[in-house]
CSV table of C-alpha atoms and ligand atoms in Angstrom, one decimal:
chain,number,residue,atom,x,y,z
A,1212,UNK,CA,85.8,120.5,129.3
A,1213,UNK,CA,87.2,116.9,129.7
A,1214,UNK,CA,90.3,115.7,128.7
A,1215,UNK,CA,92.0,112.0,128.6
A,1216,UNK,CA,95.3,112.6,130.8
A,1217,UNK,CA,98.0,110.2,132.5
A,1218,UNK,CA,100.6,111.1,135.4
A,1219,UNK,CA,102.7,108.1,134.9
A,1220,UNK,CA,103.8,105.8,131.8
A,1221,UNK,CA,102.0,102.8,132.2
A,1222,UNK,CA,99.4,100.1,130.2
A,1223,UNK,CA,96.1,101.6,129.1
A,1224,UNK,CA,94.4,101.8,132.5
A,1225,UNK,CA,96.7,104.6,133.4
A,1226,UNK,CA,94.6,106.7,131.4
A,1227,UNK,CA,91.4,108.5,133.2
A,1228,UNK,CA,88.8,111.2,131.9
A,1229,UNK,CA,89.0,114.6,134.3
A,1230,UNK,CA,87.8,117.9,133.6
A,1231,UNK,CA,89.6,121.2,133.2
A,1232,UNK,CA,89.3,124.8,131.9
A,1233,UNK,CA,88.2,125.5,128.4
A,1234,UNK,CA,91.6,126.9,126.5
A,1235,UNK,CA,91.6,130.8,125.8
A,1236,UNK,CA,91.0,131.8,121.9
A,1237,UNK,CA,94.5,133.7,120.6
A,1238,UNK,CA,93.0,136.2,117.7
A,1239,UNK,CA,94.2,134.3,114.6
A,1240,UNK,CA,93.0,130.6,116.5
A,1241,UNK,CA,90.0,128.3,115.9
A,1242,UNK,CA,88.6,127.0,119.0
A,1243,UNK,CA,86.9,123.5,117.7
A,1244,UNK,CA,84.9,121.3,119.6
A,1245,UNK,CA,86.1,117.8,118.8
A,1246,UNK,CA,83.7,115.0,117.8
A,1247,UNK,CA,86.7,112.2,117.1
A,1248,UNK,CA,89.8,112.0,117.6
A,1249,UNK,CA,92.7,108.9,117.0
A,1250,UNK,CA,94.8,106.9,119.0
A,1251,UNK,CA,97.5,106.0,116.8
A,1252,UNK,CA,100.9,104.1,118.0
A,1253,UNK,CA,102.7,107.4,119.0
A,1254,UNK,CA,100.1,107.8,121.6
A,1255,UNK,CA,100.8,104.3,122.7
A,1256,UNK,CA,104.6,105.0,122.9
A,1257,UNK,CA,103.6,108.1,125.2
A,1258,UNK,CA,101.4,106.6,127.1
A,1259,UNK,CA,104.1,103.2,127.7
A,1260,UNK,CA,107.2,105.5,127.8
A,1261,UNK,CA,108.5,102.4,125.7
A,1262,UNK,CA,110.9,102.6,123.4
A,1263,UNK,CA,112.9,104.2,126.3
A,1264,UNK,CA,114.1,106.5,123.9
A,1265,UNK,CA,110.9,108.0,123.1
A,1266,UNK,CA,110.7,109.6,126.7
A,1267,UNK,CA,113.3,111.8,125.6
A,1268,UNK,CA,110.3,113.5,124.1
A,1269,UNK,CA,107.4,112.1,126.2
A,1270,UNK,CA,109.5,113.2,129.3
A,1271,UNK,CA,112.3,111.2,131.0
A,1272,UNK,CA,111.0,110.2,134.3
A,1273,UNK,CA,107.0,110.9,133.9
A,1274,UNK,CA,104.7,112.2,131.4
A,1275,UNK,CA,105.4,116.0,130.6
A,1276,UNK,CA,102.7,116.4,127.8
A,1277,UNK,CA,99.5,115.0,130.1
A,1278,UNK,CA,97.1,114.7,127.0
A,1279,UNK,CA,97.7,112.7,124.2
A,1280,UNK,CA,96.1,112.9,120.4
A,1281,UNK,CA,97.5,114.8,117.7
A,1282,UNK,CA,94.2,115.0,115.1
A,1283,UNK,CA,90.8,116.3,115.6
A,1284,UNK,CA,87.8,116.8,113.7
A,1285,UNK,CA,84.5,118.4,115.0
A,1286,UNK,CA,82.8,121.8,114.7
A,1287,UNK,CA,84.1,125.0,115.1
A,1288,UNK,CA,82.9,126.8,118.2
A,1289,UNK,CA,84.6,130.2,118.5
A,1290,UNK,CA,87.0,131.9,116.0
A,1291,UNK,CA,89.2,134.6,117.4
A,1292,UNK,CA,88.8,138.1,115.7
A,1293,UNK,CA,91.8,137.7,112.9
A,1294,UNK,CA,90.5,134.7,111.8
A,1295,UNK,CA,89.2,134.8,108.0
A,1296,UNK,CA,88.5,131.4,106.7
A,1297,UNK,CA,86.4,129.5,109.6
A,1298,UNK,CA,83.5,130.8,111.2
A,1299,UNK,CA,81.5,129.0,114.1
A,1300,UNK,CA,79.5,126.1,112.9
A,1301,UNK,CA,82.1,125.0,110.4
A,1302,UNK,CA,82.9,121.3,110.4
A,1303,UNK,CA,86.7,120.9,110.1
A,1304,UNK,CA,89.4,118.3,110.7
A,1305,UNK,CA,93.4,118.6,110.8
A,1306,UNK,CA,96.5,118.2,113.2
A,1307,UNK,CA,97.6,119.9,116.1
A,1308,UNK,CA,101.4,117.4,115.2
A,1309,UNK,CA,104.2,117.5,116.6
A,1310,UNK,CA,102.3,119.0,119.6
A,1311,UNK,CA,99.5,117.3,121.1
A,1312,UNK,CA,96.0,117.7,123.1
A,1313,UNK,CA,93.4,116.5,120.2
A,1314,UNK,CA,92.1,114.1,123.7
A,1315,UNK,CA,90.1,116.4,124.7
A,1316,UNK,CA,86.9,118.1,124.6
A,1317,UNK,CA,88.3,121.7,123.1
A,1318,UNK,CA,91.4,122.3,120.8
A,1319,UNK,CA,92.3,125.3,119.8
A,1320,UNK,CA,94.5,125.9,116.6
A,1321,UNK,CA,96.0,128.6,114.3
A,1322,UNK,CA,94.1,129.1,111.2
A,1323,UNK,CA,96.9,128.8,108.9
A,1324,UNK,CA,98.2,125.3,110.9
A,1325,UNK,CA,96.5,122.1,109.1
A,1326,UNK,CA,93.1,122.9,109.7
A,1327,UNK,CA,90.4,122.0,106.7
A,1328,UNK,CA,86.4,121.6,106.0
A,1329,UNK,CA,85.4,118.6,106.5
A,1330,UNK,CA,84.5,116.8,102.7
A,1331,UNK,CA,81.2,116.7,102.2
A,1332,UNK,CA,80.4,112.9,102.7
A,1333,UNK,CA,82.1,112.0,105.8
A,1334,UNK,CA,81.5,112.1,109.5
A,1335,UNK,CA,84.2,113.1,111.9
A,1336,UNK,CA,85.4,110.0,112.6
A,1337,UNK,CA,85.6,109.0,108.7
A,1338,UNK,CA,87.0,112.7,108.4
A,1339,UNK,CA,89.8,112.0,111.5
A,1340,UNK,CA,90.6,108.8,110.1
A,1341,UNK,CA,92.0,109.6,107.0
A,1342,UNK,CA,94.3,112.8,108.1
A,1343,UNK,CA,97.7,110.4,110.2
A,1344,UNK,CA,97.6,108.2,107.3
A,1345,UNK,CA,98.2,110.7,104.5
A,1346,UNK,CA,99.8,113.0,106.1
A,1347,UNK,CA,102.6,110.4,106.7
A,1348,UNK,CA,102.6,108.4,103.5
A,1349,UNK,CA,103.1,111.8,101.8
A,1350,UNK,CA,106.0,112.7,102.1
A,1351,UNK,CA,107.8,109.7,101.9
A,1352,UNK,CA,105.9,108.4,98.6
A,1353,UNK,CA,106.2,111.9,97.2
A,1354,UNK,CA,109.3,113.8,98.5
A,1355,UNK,CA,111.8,110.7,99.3
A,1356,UNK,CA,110.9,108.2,97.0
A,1357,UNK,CA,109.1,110.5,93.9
A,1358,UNK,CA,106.8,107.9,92.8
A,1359,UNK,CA,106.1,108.1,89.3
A,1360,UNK,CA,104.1,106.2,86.9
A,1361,UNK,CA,104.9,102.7,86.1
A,1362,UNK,CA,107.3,102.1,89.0
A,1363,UNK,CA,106.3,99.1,91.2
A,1364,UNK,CA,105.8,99.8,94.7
A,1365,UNK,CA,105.9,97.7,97.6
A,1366,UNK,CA,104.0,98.9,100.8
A,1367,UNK,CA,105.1,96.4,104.1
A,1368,UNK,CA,102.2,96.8,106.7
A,1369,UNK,CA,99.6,98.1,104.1
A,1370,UNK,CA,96.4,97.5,106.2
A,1371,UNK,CA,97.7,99.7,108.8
A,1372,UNK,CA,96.9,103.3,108.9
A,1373,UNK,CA,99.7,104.6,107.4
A,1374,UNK,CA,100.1,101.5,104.9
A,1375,UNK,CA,96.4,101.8,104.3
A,1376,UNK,CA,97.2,106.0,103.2
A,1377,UNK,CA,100.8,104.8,101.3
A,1378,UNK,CA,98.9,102.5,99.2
A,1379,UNK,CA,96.2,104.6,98.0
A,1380,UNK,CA,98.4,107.5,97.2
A,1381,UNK,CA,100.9,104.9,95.5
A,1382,UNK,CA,98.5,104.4,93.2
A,1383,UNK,CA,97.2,107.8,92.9
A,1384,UNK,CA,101.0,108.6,91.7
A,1385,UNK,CA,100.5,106.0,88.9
A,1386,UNK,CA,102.2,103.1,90.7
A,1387,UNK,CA,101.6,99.1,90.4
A,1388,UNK,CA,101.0,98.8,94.0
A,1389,UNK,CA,102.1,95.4,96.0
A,1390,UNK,CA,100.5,95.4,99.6
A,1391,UNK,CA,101.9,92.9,102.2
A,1392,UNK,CA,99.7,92.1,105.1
A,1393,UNK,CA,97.7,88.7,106.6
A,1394,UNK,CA,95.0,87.4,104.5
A,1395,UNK,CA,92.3,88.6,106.2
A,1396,UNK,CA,93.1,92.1,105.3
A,1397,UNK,CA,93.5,91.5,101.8
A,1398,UNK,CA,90.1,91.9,100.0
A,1399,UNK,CA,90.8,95.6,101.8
A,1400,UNK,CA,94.2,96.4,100.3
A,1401,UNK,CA,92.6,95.3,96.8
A,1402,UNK,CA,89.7,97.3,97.6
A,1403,UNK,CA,92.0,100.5,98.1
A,1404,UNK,CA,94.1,99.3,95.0
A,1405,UNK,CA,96.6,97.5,95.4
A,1406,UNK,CA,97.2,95.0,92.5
A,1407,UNK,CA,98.8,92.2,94.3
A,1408,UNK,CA,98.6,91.2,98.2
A,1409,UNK,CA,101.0,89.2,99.9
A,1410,UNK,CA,100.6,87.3,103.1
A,1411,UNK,CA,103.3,88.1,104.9
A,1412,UNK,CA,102.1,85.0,107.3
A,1413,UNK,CA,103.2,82.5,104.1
A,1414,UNK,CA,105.5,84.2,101.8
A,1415,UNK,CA,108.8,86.9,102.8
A,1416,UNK,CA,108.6,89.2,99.9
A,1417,UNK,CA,112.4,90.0,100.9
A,1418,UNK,CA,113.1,86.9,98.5
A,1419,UNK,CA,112.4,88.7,95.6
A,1420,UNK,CA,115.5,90.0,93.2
A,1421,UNK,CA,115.1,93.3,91.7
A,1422,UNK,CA,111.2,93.6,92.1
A,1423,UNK,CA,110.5,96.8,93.4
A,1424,UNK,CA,111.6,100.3,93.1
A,1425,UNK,CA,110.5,101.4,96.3
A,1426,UNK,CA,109.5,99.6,99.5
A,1427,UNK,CA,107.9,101.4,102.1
A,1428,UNK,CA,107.9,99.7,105.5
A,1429,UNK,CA,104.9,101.4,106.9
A,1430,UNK,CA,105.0,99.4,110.0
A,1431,UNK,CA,109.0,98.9,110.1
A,1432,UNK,CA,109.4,95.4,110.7
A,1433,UNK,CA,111.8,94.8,108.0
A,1434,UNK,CA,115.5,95.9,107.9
A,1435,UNK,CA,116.8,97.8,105.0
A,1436,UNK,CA,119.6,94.9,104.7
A,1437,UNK,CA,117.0,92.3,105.0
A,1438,UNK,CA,115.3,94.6,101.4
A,1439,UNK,CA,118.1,95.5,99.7
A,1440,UNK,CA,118.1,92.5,96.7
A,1441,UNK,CA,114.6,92.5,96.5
A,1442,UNK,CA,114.9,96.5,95.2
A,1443,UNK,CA,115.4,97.6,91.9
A,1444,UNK,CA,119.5,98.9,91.1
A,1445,UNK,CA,118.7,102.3,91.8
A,1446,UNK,CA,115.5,101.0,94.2
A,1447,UNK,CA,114.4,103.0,97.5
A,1448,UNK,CA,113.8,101.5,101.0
A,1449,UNK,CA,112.0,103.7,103.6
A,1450,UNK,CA,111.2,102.8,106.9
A,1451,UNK,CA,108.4,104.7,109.6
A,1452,UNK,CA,110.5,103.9,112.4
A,1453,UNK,CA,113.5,105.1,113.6
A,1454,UNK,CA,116.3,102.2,114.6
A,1455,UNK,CA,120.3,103.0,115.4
A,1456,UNK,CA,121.3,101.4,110.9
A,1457,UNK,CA,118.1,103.3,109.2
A,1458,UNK,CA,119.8,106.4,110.8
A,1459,UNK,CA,123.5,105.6,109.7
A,1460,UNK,CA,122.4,104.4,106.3
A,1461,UNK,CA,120.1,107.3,105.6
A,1462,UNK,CA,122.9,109.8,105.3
A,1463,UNK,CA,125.5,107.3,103.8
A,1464,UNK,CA,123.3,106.1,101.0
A,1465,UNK,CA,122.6,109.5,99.8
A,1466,UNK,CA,125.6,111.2,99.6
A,1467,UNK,CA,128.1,107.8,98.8
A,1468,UNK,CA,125.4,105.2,97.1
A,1469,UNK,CA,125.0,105.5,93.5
A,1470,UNK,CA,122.4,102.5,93.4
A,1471,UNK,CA,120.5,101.7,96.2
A,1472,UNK,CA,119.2,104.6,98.9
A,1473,UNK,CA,117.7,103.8,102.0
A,1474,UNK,CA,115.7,106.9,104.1
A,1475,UNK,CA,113.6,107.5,106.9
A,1476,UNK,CA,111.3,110.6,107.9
A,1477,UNK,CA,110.0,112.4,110.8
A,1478,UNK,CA,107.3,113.8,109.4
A,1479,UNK,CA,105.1,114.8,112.5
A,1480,UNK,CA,108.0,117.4,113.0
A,1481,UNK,CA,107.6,119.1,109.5
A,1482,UNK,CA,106.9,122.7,109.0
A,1483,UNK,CA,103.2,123.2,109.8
A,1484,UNK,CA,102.5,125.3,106.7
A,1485,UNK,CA,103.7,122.4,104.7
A,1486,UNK,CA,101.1,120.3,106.4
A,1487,UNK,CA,98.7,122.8,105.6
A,1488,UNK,CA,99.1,122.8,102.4
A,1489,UNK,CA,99.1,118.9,102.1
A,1490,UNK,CA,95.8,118.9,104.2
A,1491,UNK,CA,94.6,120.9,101.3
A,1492,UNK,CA,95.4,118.5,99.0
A,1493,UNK,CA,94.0,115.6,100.7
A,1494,UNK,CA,90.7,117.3,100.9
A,1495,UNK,CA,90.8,117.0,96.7
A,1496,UNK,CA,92.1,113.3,96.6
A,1497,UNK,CA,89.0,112.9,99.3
A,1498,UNK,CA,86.1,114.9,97.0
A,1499,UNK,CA,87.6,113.3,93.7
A,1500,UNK,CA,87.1,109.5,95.0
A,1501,UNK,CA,90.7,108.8,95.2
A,1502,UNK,CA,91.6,108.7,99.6
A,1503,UNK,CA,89.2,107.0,101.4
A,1504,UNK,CA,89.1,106.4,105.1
A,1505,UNK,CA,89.1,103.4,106.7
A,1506,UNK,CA,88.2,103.3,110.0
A,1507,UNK,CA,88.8,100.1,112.3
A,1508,UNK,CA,86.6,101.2,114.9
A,1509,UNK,CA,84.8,104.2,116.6
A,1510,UNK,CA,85.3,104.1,120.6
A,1511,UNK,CA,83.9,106.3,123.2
A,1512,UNK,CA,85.7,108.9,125.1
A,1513,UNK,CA,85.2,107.0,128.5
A,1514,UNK,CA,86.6,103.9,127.0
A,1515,UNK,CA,90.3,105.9,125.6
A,1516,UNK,CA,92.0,102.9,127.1
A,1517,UNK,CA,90.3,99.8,124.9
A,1518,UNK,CA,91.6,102.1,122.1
A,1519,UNK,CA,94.9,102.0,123.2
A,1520,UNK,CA,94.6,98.2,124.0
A,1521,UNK,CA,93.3,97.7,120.5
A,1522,UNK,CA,96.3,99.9,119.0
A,1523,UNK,CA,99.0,98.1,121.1
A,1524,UNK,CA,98.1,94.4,119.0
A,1525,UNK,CA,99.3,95.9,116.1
A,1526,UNK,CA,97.1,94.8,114.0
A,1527,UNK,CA,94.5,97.7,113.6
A,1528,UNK,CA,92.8,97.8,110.4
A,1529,UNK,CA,93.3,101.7,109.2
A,1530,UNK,CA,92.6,103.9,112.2
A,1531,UNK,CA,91.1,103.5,115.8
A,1532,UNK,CA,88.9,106.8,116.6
A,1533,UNK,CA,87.8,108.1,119.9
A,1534,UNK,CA,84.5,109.6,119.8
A,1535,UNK,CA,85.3,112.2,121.8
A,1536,UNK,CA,82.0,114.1,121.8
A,1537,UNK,CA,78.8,111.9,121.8
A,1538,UNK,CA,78.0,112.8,118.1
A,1539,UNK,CA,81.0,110.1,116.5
A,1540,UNK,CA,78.8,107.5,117.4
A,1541,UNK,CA,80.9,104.5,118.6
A,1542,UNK,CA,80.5,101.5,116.3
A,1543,UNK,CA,82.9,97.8,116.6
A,1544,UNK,CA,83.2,96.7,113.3
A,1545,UNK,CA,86.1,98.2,110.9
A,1546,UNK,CA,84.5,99.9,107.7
A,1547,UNK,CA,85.7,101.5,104.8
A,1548,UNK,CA,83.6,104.4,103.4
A,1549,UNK,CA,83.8,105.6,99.9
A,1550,UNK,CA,83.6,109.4,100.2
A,1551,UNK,CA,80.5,110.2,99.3
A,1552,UNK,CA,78.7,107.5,99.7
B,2368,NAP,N1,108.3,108.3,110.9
B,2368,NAP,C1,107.2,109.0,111.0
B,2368,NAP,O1,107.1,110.2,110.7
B,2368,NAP,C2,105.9,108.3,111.4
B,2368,NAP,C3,104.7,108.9,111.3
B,2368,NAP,C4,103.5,108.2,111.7
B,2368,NAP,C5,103.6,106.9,112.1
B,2368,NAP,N2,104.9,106.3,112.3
B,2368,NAP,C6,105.0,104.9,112.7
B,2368,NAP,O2,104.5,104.1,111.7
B,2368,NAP,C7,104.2,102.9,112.2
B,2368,NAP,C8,102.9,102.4,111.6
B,2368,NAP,O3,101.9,103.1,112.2
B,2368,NAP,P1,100.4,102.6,111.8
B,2368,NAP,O4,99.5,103.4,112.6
B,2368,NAP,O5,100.2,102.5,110.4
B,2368,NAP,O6,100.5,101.1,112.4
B,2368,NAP,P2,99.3,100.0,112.5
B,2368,NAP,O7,98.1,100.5,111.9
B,2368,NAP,O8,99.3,99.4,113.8
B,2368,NAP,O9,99.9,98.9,111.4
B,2368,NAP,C9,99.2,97.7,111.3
B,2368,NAP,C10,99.7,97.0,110.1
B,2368,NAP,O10,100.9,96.3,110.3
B,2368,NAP,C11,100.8,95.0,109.8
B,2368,NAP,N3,101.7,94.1,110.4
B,2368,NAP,C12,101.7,93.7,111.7
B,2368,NAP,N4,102.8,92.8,111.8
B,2368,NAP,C13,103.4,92.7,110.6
B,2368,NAP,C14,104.5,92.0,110.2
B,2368,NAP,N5,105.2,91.2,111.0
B,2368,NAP,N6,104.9,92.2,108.9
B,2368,NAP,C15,104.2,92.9,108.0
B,2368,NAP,N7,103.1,93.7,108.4
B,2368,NAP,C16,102.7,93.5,109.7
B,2368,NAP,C17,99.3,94.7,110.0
B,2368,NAP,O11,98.9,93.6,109.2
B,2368,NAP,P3,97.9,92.5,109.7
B,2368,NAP,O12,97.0,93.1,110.8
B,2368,NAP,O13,97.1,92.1,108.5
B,2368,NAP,O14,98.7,91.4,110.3
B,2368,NAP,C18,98.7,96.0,109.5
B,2368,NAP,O15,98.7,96.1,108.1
B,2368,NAP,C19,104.3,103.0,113.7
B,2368,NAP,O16,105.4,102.5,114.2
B,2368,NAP,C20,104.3,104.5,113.9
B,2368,NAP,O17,104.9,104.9,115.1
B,2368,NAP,C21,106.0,107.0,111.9
């Protein structure tokens, strides 16, 4: 099979296509051949070795995990002889996260690990598309902040791919869903639900006085002091990305703060049965109408490293795919698809 690998943190171009030996089947694993997969900003931060501090996972002096690519979707080839709920032929998406691999032309994954059918409706890329964004937005719309009906939420970055998921489940919990981005991308965030846009380009919604009970920085560009008036009294601010104050006021706003909390998750790392069961649930929200993907463009497996040029802007529009196998057929434009449709 081929496989996307790097020997040295670098731009894009240090990427290159070579081929290896298909993985072995364990009994209770799905061997799927993968159609798309994503390039997503953690693959960029592997690939780069920048922040410096992610190479204390990425490896500290050169790459130790050679492929990239966490999520997959395709067709599954072989099933080992424990395996119950997949047989070869099925079309099924997940995430191999925290580890990685999903680069290549064969993945092979535990049953019970987040592994789904594919909705009817979508094509593997739609399919791959939707699975980073939800998975993330989850648990920090559900489990940190417990969005409930009514409250106003605020999602900074909400074109992205995980704003993109946070606002759609934001207003699957019942929220009145504010979406910053640029202009451009607003008739999307509407489009996905969001009842108010705001161009971050022309107005800082940080100059707002007790607007909004939570505010997700999907994208982390906004400091948790820089927030803190524009929240609610008892208001939440969470943030995607790890800096030195997000992890000193995490801890000290939840055990000392009676008003204001401030939180951040990891939630690649978390338990893969959870992640599981969420994939379960994002294959409802998908057949009822309610998560749609959007996909900012479909690239071909030769061309991994225009995908990671277009993720490093930082301005994707929902999620880059690599069509992997020739049958996610590469397109430029970015589309939303209604499942279904
Ligand atoms: N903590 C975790 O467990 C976890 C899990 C997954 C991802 N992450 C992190 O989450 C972050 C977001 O990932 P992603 O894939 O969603 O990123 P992305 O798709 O590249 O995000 C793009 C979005 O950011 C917006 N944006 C760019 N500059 C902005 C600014 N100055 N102010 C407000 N919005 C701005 C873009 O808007 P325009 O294009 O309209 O300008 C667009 O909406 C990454 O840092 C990733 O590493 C963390």
């Amino acid at each position: 099979m081929r496989i996307a690998v790097y020997e040295r943190y670098g731009p894009p171009e240090v990427l290159h296509l070579r081929e290896t030996h298909d993985p072995v089947v364990g009994a209770t694993e799905v061997l799927v051949r993968v159609e798309a997969s994503t390039v997503g900003p953690s693959d960029s931060a592997g690939r780069s070795g920048t922040p410096r501090f992610a190479r204390l996972f990425f490896g500290l002096t050169k790459p130790k995990h050679p492929v990239l690519g966490s999520d997959f979707a395709g067709v599954v080839e072989r099933v080992g002889g424990g395996v119950t709920r997949f047989a070869p032929g099925d079309r099924v998406f997940g995430t191999l996260a925290p580890a990685m691999g999903a680069h290549a032309e064969l993945v092979t994954i535990d049953e019970d690990a987040p592994i789904a059918h594919i909705p009817d409706g979508l094509d593997a890329a739609e399919a791959v598309a939707t699975v980073d964004g939800f998975l993330t937005a989850l648990p920090f719309l559900r489990d940190l902040a417990e969005v409930a009906p009514g409250q106003v939420v605020l999602v900074n970055g909400a074109s992205g791919t995980v704003g993109s998921g946070a606002v759609q489940l934001a207003k699957h919990f019942g929220a009145t869903v504010v979406g910053v981005c640029s202009a451009a991308n607003a008739p999307l965030v509407t489009s996905l639900g969001a009842d108010r846009v705001i161009d971050y380009t022309r107005d800082d919604f940080t100059e707002a006085r007790g607007a909004y009970d939570v505010v997700f920085d999907a994208v982390g560009k906004r400091s948790f002091g820089a927030v803190r008036r524009a929240l609610t009294p008892h208001g939440v601010y969470l943030t995607t990305v790890p800096t030195a104050a997000i992890m000193v006021q995490w801890p000290l706003t939840r055990w000392f703060s009676r008003g204001r909390r401030a939180a951040i998750a990891f939630t690649g790392l978390r338990d893969i049965r959870l992640k599981a069961a969420e994939l379960a649930l994002l294959v409802e929200l998908i057949e009822a109408g309610e998560f749609v993907p959007v996909v900012d463009r479909v690239v071909a497996f030769g061309d991994i490293a225009e995908a990671h040029r277009r993720v490093d802007t930082g301005h994707k529009v929902g999620s880059v795919v690599v069509a992997v196998s020739p049958v996610a057929a590469p397109a430029s434009s970015p589309s939303l698809k209604q499942a279904g449709s």
